[in-house]
Amino acid sequence: MTVDTLPPRMRIVRHPLKYRLLEVRKVDRISPSTVRVTFGGEALEGFCEQAPTDHVKLCFAEGGAELPVEPVVINDTWMDAPVEPITRDYTVRHYRRDSRELDVDMVLHGRGVASTWAERAEPGMRLGVLGPRGSEVLPMIHDWYLLAAEETSLPALARWLEMLPAGVRVLAFAEVPGPEDEQEFRTSADLTMTWLHRGSAPAGTTDLIERAVRAAELPAEGLGFAWVAGEATSLKPVRRYLRNELGLLKEQVDVDGYWKRGVENHDHHEDDEHGHA
């Protein structure tokens, strides 16, 4: 694979760290497996987001409590406290500055504090939102893009497609349980989109994304970038293929483990050269 120019580096843009207690304004079941929750409130004043993978920590209440524990933020730093909030990371799907509304897509998987909350979410409920802490900004000057995701990372995939330059070549793969879980994405890119259906297999147990990435017919020339996100363990061979077999430089690859089977609150910043799982 020929690359004539050095790939641009991802730049981290820090945002002021702020906790916001927001109210649910709307709840939409956008697919059998995904609920879109719209939060609103004046507390969203100053909310910052600018990159496809921007995410917040949703803060959930303890069992029996109405409101979450508020994280202690001092001098732009989240401090240790005797009681910490229950948090889960979620991608910012949309932020509408004028109406002070934030959309978050939440996957329903029948277990866990976040999925349980999403199942019963309704207007008027309140939830804490911390962040985003920062944005990973990549200059979108590549000649082509390879993108792959499963349902937990579909919001970020959608944001990539919405933000990419008009006409740029994009091959995208998305793994979901079945056809009823497919979503429509808006893009100005020259997109070839392939949906991968895993059927009754549990999320994170298949090699559908790995096989799709390996079989992808990528341009032989030009500067490319690959972004893949999903279950951490299943993506390890994908990273090895992109870096070691395909020969992409580390600046051309971002493989992100959004969650890990058997781990309740996986830290996706913990173990690769980009700071991703």
Coordinates of C-alpha atoms in Angstrom, one line a residue, residues 13-123:
V13 CA -8.2 19.2 22.5
R14 CA -9.1 19.6 26.2
H15 CA -12.5 20.9 27.3
P16 CA -13.4 22.3 30.8
L17 CA -14.6 19.4 32.9
K18 CA -18.1 20.1 34.1
Y19 CA -20.9 18.0 35.7
R20 CA -24.4 18.7 34.5
L21 CA -27.7 17.4 35.9
L22 CA -30.0 17.1 32.9
E23 CA -33.6 16.2 32.4
V24 CA -34.9 13.7 29.8
R25 CA -36.9 15.5 27.2
K26 CA -37.6 12.7 24.8
V27 CA -37.1 9.0 24.3
D28 CA -37.1 7.2 20.9
R29 CA -36.7 3.5 20.2
I30 CA -34.7 3.9 17.0
S31 CA -34.2 0.1 16.6
P32 CA -35.1 -3.0 18.7
S33 CA -31.7 -2.8 20.4
T34 CA -31.2 1.0 20.7
V35 CA -32.9 3.8 22.5
R36 CA -32.1 7.4 21.8
V37 CA -32.4 9.6 24.9
T38 CA -32.6 13.4 24.4
F39 CA -31.4 15.4 27.4
G40 CA -32.0 19.1 27.9
G41 CA -31.5 21.9 30.2
E42 CA -29.7 25.3 30.7
A43 CA -26.9 23.3 32.3
L44 CA -25.8 22.5 28.8
E45 CA -24.6 26.0 28.3
G46 CA -20.9 25.8 27.3
F47 CA -21.1 22.1 26.4
C48 CA -18.2 21.3 24.0
E49 CA -17.9 18.6 21.3
Q50 CA -16.1 18.5 18.0
A51 CA -14.8 15.1 17.0
P52 CA -16.6 11.8 15.9
T53 CA -15.6 9.9 19.1
D54 CA -16.4 12.5 21.7
H55 CA -18.0 10.9 24.7
V56 CA -19.4 11.7 28.1
K57 CA -19.8 9.8 31.3
L58 CA -23.4 9.3 32.2
C59 CA -23.8 9.3 36.0
F60 CA -26.5 6.9 37.4
A61 CA -28.2 6.9 40.8
E62 CA -27.7 4.1 43.3
G63 CA -30.6 1.7 43.7
G64 CA -33.4 3.4 45.4
A65 CA -32.0 6.9 45.0
E66 CA -33.6 9.5 42.7
L67 CA -30.5 11.4 41.7
P68 CA -26.9 10.3 41.1
V69 CA -24.0 11.1 43.4
E70 CA -22.4 14.3 42.0
P71 CA -18.7 13.8 41.1
V72 CA -16.3 16.2 42.9
V73 CA -14.6 18.4 40.3
I74 CA -12.0 20.9 41.6
N75 CA -9.7 23.0 39.4
D76 CA -10.8 21.1 36.3
T77 CA -9.9 17.8 37.9
W78 CA -12.2 14.9 38.9
M79 CA -11.2 14.2 42.5
D80 CA -11.4 11.0 44.6
A81 CA -14.3 11.1 47.0
P82 CA -15.7 8.8 49.7
V83 CA -18.7 8.1 47.5
E84 CA -18.3 8.1 43.7
P85 CA -21.1 8.2 41.1
I86 CA -21.9 5.1 39.0
T87 CA -20.6 6.0 35.5
R88 CA -20.7 4.6 32.0
D89 CA -19.1 6.1 28.8
Y90 CA -21.4 7.1 26.0
T91 CA -20.8 8.8 22.6
V92 CA -22.3 12.2 22.0
R93 CA -24.7 11.4 19.1
H94 CA -26.0 15.0 18.5
Y95 CA -25.7 18.3 20.4
R96 CA -28.0 21.1 19.4
R97 CA -26.6 24.2 20.9
D98 CA -29.6 26.5 20.1
S99 CA -32.1 24.3 21.8
R100 CA -29.7 23.0 24.6
E101 CA -30.4 19.4 23.7
L102 CA -28.0 16.4 23.8
D103 CA -28.8 13.0 22.2
V104 CA -27.3 9.8 23.5
D105 CA -27.9 6.4 21.9
M106 CA -28.1 3.6 24.5
V107 CA -27.9 -0.1 23.6
L108 CA -30.4 -2.4 25.3
H109 CA -28.7 -5.7 26.3
G110 CA -30.9 -6.8 29.2
R111 CA -28.5 -6.3 32.0
G112 CA -26.4 -3.6 33.7
V113 CA -27.2 -0.3 35.3
A114 CA -27.2 1.7 32.0
S115 CA -29.3 -0.7 30.0
T116 CA -31.8 -1.1 32.8
W117 CA -32.1 2.7 33.1
A118 CA -32.5 3.1 29.3
E119 CA -35.3 0.4 29.3
R120 CA -37.4 2.5 31.6
A121 CA -36.3 6.0 30.5
E122 CA -39.1 8.6 30.1
P123 CA -39.4 12.3 29.9

